[in-house]
Short mmCIF file of C-alpha atoms in Angstrom, two decimals:
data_model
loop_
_atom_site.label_atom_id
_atom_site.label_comp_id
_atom_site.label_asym_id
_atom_site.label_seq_id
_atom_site.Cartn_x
_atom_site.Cartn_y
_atom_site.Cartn_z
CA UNK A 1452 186.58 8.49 45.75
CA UNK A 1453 182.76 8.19 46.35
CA UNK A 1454 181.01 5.09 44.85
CA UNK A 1455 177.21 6.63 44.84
CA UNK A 1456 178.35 9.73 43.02
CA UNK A 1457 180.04 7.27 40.42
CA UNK A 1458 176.73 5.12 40.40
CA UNK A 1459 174.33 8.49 39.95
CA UNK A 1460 176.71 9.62 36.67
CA UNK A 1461 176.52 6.15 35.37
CA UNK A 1462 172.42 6.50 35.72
CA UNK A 1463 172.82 10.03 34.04
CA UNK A 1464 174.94 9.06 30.91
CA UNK A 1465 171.95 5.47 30.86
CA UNK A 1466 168.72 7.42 30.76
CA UNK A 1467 170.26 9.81 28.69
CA UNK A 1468 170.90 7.40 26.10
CA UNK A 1469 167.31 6.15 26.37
CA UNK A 1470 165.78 9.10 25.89
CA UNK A 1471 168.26 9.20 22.52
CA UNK A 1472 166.83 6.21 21.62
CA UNK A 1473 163.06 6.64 22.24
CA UNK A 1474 163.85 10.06 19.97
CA UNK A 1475 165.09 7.60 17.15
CA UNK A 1476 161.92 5.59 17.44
CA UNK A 1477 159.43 8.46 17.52
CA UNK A 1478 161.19 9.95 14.13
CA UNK A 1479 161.19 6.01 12.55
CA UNK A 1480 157.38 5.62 13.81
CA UNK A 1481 155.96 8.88 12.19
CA UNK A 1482 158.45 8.94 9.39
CA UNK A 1483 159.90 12.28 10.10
CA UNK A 1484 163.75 13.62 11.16
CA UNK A 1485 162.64 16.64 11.63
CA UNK A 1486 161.72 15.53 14.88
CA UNK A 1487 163.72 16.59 18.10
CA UNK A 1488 163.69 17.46 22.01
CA UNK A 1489 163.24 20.83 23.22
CA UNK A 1490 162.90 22.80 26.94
CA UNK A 1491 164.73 23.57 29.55
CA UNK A 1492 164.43 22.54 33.20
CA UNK A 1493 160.98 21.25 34.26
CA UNK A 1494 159.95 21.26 30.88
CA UNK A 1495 162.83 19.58 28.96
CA UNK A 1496 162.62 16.79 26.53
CA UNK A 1497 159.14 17.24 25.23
CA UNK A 1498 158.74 15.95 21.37
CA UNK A 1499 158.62 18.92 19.21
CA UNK A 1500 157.05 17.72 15.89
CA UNK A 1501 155.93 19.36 12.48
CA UNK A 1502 152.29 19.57 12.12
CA UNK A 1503 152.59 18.15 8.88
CA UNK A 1504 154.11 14.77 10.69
CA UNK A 1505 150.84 14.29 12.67
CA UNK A 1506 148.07 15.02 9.72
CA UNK A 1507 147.68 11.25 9.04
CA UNK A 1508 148.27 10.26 12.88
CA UNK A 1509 148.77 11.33 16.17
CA UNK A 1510 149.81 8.26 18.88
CA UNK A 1511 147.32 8.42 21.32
CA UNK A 1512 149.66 7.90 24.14
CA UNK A 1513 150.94 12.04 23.51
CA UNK A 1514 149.94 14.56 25.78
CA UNK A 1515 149.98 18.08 24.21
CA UNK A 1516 152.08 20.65 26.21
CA UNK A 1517 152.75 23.74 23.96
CA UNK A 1518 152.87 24.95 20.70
CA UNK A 1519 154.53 27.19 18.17
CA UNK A 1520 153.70 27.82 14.36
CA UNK A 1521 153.58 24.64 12.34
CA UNK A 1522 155.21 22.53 15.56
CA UNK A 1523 153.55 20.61 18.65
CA UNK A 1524 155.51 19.46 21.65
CA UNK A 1525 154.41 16.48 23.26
CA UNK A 1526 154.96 14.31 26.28
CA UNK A 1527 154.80 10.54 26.74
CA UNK A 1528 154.44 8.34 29.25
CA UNK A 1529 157.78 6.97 28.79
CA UNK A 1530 159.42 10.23 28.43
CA UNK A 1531 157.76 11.25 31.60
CA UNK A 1532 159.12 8.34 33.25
CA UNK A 1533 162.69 8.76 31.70
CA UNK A 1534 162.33 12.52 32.89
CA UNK A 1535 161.73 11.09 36.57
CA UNK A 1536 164.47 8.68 36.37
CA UNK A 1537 167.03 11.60 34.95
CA UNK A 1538 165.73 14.17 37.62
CA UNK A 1539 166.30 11.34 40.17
CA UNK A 1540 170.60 10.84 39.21
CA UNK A 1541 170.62 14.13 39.02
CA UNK A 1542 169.76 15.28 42.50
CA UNK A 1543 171.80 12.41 44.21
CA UNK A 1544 174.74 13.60 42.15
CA UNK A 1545 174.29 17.01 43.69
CA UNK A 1546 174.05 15.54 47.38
CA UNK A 1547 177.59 13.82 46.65
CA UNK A 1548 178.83 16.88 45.06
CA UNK A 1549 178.47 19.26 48.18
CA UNK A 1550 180.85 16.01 50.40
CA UNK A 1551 182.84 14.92 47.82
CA UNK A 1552 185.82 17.68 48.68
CA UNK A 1553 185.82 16.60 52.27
CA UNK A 1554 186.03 12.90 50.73
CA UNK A 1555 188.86 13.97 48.67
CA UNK A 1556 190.71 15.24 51.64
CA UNK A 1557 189.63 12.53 53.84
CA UNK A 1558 191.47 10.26 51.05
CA UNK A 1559 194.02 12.71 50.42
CA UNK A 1560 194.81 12.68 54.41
CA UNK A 1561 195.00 8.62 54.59
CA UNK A 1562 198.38 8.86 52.66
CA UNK A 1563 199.36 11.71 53.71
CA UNK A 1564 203.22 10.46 54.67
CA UNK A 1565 203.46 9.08 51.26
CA UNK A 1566 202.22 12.25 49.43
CA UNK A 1567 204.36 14.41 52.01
CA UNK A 1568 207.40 12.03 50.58
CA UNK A 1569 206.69 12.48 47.26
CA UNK A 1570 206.08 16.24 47.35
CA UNK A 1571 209.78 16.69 49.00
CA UNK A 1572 211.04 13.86 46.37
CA UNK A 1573 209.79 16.00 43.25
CA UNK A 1574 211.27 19.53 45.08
CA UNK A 1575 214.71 18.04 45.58
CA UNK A 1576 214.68 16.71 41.89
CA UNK A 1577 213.34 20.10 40.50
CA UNK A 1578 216.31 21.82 42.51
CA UNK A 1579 218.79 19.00 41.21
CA UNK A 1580 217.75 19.67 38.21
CA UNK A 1581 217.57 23.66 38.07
CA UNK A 1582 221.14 23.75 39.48
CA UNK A 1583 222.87 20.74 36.64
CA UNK A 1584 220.89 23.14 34.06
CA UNK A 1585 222.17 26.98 35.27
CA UNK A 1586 226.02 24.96 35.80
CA UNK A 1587 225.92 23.84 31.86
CA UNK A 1588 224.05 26.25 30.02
CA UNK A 1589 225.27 29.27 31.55
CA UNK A 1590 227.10 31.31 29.16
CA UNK A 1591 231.05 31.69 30.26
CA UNK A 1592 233.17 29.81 32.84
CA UNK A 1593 232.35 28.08 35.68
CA UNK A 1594 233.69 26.86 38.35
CA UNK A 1595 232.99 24.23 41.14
CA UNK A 1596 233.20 26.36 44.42
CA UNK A 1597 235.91 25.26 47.04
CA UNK A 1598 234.02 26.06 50.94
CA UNK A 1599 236.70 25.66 53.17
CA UNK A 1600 236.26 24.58 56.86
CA UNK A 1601 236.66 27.04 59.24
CA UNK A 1602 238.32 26.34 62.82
CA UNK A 1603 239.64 28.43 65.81
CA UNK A 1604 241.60 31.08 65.00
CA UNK A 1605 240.58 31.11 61.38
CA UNK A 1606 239.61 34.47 59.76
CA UNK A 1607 236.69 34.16 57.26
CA UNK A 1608 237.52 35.24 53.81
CA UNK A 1609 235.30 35.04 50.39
CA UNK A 1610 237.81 34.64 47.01
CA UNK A 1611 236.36 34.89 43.73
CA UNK A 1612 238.66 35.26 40.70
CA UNK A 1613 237.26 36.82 37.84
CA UNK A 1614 233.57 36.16 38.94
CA UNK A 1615 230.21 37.42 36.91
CA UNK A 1616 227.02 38.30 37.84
CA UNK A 1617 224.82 34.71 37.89
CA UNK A 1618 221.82 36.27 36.44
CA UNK A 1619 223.69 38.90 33.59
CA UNK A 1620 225.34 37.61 30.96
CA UNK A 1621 225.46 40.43 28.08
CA UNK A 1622 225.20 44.30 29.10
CA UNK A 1623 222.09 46.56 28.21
CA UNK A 1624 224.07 47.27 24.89
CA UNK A 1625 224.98 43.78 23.94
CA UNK A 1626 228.43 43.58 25.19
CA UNK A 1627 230.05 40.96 27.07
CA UNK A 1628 229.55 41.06 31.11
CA UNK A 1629 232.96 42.51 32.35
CA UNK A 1630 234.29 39.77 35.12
CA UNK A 1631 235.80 41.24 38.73
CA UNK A 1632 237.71 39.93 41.47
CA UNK A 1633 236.11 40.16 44.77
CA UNK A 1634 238.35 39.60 47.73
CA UNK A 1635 237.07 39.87 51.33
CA UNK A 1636 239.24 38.42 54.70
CA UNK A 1637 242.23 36.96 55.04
CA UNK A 1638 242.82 34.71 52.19
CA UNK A 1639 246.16 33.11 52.68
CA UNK A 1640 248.59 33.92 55.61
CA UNK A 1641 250.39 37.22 52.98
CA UNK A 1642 247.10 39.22 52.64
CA UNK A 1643 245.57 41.85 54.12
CA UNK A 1644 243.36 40.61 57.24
CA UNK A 1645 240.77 44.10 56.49
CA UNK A 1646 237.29 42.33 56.92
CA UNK A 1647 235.60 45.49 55.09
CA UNK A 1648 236.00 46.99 51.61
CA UNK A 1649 234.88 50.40 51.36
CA UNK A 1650 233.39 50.96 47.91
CA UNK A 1651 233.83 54.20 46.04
CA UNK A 1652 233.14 55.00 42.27
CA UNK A 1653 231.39 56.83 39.87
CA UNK A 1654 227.75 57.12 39.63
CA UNK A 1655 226.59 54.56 37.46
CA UNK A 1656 230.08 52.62 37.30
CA UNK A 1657 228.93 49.12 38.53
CA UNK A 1658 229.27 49.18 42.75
CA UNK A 1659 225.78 48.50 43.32
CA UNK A 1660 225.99 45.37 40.57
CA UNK A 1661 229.06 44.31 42.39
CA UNK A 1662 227.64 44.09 45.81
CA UNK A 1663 224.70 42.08 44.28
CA UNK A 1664 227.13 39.77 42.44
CA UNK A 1665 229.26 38.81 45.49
CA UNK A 1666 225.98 37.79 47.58
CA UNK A 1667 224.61 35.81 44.82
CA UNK A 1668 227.54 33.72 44.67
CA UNK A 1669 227.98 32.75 47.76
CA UNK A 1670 224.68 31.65 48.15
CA UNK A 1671 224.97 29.95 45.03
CA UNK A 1672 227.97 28.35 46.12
CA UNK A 1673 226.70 27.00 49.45
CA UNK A 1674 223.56 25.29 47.58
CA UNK A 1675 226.41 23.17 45.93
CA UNK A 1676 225.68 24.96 42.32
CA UNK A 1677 228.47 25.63 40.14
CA UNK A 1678 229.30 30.00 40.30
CA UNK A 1679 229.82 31.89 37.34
CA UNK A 1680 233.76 32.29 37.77
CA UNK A 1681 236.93 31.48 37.48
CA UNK A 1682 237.58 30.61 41.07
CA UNK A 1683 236.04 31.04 44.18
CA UNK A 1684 236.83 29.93 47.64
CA UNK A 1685 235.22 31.00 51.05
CA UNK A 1686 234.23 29.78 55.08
CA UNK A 1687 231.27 29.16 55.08
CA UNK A 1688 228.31 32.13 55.71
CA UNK A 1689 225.90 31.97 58.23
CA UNK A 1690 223.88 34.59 56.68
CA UNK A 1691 223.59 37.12 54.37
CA UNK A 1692 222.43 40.59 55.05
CA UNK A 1693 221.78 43.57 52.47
CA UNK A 1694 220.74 46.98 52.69
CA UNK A 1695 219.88 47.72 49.25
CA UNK A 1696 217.86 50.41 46.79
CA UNK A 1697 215.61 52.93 48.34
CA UNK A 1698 212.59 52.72 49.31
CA UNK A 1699 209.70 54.10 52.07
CA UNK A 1700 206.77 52.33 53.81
CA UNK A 1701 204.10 55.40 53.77
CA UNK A 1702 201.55 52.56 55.04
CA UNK A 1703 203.69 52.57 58.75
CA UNK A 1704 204.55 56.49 58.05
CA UNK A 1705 208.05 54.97 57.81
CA UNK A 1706 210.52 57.44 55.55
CA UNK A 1707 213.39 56.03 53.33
CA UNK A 1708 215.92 57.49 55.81
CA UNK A 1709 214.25 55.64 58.56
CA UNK A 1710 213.66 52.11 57.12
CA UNK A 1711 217.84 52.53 55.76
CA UNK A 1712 218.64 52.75 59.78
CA UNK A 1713 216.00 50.25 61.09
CA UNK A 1714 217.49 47.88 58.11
CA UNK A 1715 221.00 48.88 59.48
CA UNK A 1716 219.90 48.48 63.15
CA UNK A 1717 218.79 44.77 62.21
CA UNK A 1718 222.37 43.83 60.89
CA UNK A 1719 224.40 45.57 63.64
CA UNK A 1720 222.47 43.09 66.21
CA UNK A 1721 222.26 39.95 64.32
CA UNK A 1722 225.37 39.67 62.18
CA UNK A 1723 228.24 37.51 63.40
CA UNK A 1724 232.04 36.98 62.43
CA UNK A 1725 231.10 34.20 59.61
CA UNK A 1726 227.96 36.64 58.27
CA UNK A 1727 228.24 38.56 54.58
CA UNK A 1728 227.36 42.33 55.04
CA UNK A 1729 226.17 44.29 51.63
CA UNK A 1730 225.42 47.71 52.40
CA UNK A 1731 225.00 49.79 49.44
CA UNK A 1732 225.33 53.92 50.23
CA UNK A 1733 224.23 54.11 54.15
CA UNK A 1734 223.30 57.57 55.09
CA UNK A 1735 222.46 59.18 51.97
CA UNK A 1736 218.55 60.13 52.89
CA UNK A 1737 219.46 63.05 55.24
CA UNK A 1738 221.93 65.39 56.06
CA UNK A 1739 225.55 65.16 54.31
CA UNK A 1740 227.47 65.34 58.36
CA UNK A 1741 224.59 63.39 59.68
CA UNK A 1742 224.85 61.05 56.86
CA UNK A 1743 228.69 60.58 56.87
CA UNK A 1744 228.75 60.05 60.63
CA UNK A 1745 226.64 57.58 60.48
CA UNK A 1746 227.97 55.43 57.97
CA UNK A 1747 231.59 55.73 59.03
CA UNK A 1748 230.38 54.58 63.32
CA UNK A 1749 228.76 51.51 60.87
CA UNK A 1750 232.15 50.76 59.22
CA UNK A 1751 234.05 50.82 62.33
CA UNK A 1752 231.35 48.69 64.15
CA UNK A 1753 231.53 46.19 61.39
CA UNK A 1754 235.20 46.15 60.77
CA UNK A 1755 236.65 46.42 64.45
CA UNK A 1756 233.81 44.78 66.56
CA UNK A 1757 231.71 42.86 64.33
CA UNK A 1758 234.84 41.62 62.26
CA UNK A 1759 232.64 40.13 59.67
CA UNK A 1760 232.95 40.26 55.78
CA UNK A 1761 231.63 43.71 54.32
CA UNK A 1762 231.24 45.11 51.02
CA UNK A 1763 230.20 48.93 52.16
CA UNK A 1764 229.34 51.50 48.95
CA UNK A 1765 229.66 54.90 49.27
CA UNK A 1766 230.19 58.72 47.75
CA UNK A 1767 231.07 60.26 51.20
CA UNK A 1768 234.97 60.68 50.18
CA UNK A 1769 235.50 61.56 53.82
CA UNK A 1770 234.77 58.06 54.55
CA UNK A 1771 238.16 56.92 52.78
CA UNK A 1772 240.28 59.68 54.40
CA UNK A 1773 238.77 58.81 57.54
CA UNK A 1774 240.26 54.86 57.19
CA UNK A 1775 242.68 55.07 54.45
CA UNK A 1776 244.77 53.54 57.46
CA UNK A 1777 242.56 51.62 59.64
CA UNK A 1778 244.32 47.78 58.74
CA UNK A 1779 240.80 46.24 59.41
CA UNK A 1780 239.27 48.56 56.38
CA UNK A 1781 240.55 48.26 52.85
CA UNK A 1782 240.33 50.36 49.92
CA UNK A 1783 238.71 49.40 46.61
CA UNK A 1784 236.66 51.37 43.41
CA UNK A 1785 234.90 51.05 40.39
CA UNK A 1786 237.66 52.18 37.66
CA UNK A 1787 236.88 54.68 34.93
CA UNK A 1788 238.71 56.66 32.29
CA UNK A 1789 238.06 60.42 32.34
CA UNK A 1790 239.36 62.11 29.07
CA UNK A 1791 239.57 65.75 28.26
CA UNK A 1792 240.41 66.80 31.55
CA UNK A 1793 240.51 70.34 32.06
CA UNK A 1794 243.43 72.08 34.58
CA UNK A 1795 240.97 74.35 35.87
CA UNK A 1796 238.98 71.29 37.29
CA UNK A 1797 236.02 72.14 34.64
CA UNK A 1798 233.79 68.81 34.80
CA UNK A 1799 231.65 70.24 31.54
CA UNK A 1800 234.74 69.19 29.36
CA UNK A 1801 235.05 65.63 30.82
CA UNK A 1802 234.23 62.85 29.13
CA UNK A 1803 233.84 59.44 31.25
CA UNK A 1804 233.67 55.75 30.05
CA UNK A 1805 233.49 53.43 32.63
CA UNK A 1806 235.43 50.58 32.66
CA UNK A 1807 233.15 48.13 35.49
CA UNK A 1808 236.70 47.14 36.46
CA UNK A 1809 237.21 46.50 40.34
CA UNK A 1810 240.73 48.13 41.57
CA UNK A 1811 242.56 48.54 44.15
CA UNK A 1812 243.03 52.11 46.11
CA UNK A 1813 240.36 54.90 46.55
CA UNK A 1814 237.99 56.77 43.41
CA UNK A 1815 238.88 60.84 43.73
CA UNK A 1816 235.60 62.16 42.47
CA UNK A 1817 231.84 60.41 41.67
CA UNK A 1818 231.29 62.28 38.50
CA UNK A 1819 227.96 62.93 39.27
CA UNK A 1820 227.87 65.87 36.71
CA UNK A 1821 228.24 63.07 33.88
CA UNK A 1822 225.61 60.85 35.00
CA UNK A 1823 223.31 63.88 35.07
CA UNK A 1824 224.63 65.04 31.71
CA UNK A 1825 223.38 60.92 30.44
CA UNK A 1826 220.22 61.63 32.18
CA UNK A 1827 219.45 64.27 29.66
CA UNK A 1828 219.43 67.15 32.54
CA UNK A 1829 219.50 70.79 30.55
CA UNK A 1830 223.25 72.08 30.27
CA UNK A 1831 222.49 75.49 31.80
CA UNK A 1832 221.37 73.36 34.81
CA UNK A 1833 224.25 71.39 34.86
CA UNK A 1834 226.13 74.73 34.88
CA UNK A 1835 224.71 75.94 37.32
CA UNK A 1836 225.53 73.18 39.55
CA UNK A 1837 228.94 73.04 38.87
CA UNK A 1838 229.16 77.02 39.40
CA UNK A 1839 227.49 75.62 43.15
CA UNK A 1840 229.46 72.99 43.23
CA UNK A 1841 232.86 75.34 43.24
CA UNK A 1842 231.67 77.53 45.73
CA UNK A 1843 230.66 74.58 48.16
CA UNK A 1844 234.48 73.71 48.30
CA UNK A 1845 235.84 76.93 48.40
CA UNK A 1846 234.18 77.44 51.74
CA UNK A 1847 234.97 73.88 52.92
CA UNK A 1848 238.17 74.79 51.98
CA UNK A 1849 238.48 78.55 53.89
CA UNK A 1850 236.95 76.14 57.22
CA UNK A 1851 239.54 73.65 56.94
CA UNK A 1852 242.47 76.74 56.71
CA UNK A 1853 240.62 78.54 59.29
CA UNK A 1854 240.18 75.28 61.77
CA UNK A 1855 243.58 74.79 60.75
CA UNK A 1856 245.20 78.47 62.15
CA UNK A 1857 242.73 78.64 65.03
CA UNK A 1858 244.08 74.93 66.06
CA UNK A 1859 247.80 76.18 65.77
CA UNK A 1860 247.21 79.47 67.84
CA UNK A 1861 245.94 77.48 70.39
CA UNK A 1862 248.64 75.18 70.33
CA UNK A 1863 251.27 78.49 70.90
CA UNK A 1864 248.87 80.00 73.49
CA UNK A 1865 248.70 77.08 75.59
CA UNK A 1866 252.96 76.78 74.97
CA UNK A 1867 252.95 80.05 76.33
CA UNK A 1868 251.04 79.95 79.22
CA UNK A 1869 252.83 76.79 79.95
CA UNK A 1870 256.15 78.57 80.12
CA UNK A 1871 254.63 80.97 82.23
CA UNK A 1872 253.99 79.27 85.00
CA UNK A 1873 257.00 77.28 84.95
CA UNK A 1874 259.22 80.43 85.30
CA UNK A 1875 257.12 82.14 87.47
CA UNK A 1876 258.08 78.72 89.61
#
């Protein structure tokens, strides 16, 4: 890179050596190896020899520069002038030093098309190379992914058959990773043409790992990678958008509710027909109404405007009543087995294992009682809850009966009044 800093190291390493060999000399001419350099800086490489060295003879060409008990350091003429020749290379290796990084660039720049090349050469191959090594390692099936062209009039669909998380292959316990279908669109001309699948579930039962395992997927299958499934099929996606976990940005005084909606508000403008929309519990930071409202004028923006492929999680039960029959919306869960089942609707007594299956149809309950029983929470709290828990639907219950009657009498009074005034005709 720079010939004068290469010429000022190769005078370095030579008067070094010279001043090596002058040392051998000295110790050959007075007949002692005891002899050696010492100093630092200014003062470096003067002869430090015993006194008992110089009782027969001291060269007359040393000059004396310090002492210590039973040593004398000397300088020569020729170490002086070794000492100038050294201090010399030195200092024009530390004027190259302080250009020799705008050298290197200035080199660096001259083939800069050829390194530019070679850098996206070597990222290509790593890539190849990352993908061949996840598609033959990976624990499992896998499959090569079939993206199907999409042309007017086509509905965009996503089919994977018995697909697996890409970056889970054993559970926290050691078990095998339970495979799921995930079906999304109109698949062949016999299925359902909902573009949205509501979510339900227990707490804990696998929705959010779901969500997370269709988007990885697909984005593994458009990078031409092998998926982690049995089958899978899909139009292409023009993007994918996610509104995942919880989480607040006290820097901008931004709560968690706010940065869900602001998330939200950036998928309701930008998504398309051919995008992939994972939205994972919408509306749970404030108000159970609020909260439900919201998320159900999302689904019915998504589904009926929007049209574009949704995976929507929730625990607002409402939400399913609300488009149990909406043909654009379909119905799916995260299965579990509840045993010990108490008639009076006790959940102390229940016992849940969840089975991380994906079904078909609507979950009735989110067992939130047994994830907060796993979480350790103290049984007379847990009581306690339930005991609140009752009491909340009892008077959901007595509005419902009461909207209900006050609905019906005001059905008969307007009857009434109706045939009124056509007799009094």
């Amino acid at each position: 890179v720079d010939d004068d800093y290469d010429k000022a190291m190769e005078d370095i390493a030579k008067t070094k050596q010279n001043l090596k060999d002058y040392l051998d000399q000295q110790k050959k001419r007075l007949g002692c190896t005891a002899i050696c350099y010492w100093g630092t800086g200014k003062n470096r490489y003067q002869l430090e020899i015993p006194e008992r060295a110089l009782a027969r003879n001291t060269p007359s060409e040393y000059e004396l520069q310090s002492s210590k008990k039973g040593f004398k350091r000397y300088w020569s003429p020729e170490i002086v002038k070794l000492n100038e020749k050294l201090n010399d290379a030195e200092d024009r290796r530390d004027v190259c030093l302080k250009d020799t990084m705008r050298k290197v660039f200035h080199k660096f720049d001259e083939s800069y098309d050829m390194w530019e090349r070679t850098v996206q050469c070597v990222a290509v191959l790593d890539c190849l190379i990352s993908l061949m090594v996840y598609s033959s390692q990976t624990e499992g099936i896998m499959c090569r992914p079939d993206v199907v062209p999409i042309s007017d009039g086509d509905e965009p669909f996503i089919e994977i058959r018995e697909g697996r998380h890409p970056c889970v292959c054993r559970t926290y316990s050691g078990g095998d990773f339970i495979p799921n279908d995930t079906v999304i669109g109109r698949w062949d001309p016999s299925s359902s043409r909902s573009s949205c699948v509501v979510v339900t579930g227990p707490n804990m039962g696998g929705k959010s790992t779901l969500m997370r395992q269709a988007g990885l997927i697909v984005i593994l299958a458009q990078l031409g990678c092998y998926v982690p499934a049995e089958k899978c099929r899909l139009t292409p996606v023009d993007r994918v958008f996610t509104r995942l976990g919880a989480h607040d940005r006290i820097l901008s005084g931004e709560s968690t509710f706010f940065v869900e909606l602001s998330e939200t508000s950036c998928i309701l403008r930008h998504a398309t027909k051919h995008s992939l929309v994972l939205l994972d519990e919408l509306g749970r930071g404030t108000a159970t109404y609020d909260g439900t409202a919201i998320a159900s004028a999302v689904i019915q923006n998504l589904s009926q405007d929007i049209q574009c492929r949704t995976l929507f999680s929730t625990h607002y039960h409402s939400l399913v009543e609300d488009f149990s029959n909406d043909p654009t919306v379909r119905l799916g869960h995260m299965a579990c087995m509840v045993e010990n089942e108490d008639e009076t609707g006790d959940p102390s007594k229940e016992t849940i294992t969840f089975l991380y299956k994906f079904v078909e149809g609507a979950c009735p309950k989110s067992y939130g009682f047994n994830a907060a029983r796993l979480a350790n929470i103290p049984e007379e709290v847990i009581r306690m809850a339930i005991d609140k828990a009752r009491e909340f639907e009892e008077n959901v219950e007595r509005i419902k009966l009461f909207r209900s009657l006050a609905c019906e009498k005001n059905n008969k009074i307007k009857d009434a009044i109706a045939l009124a005034r056509e007799r009094l005709r």
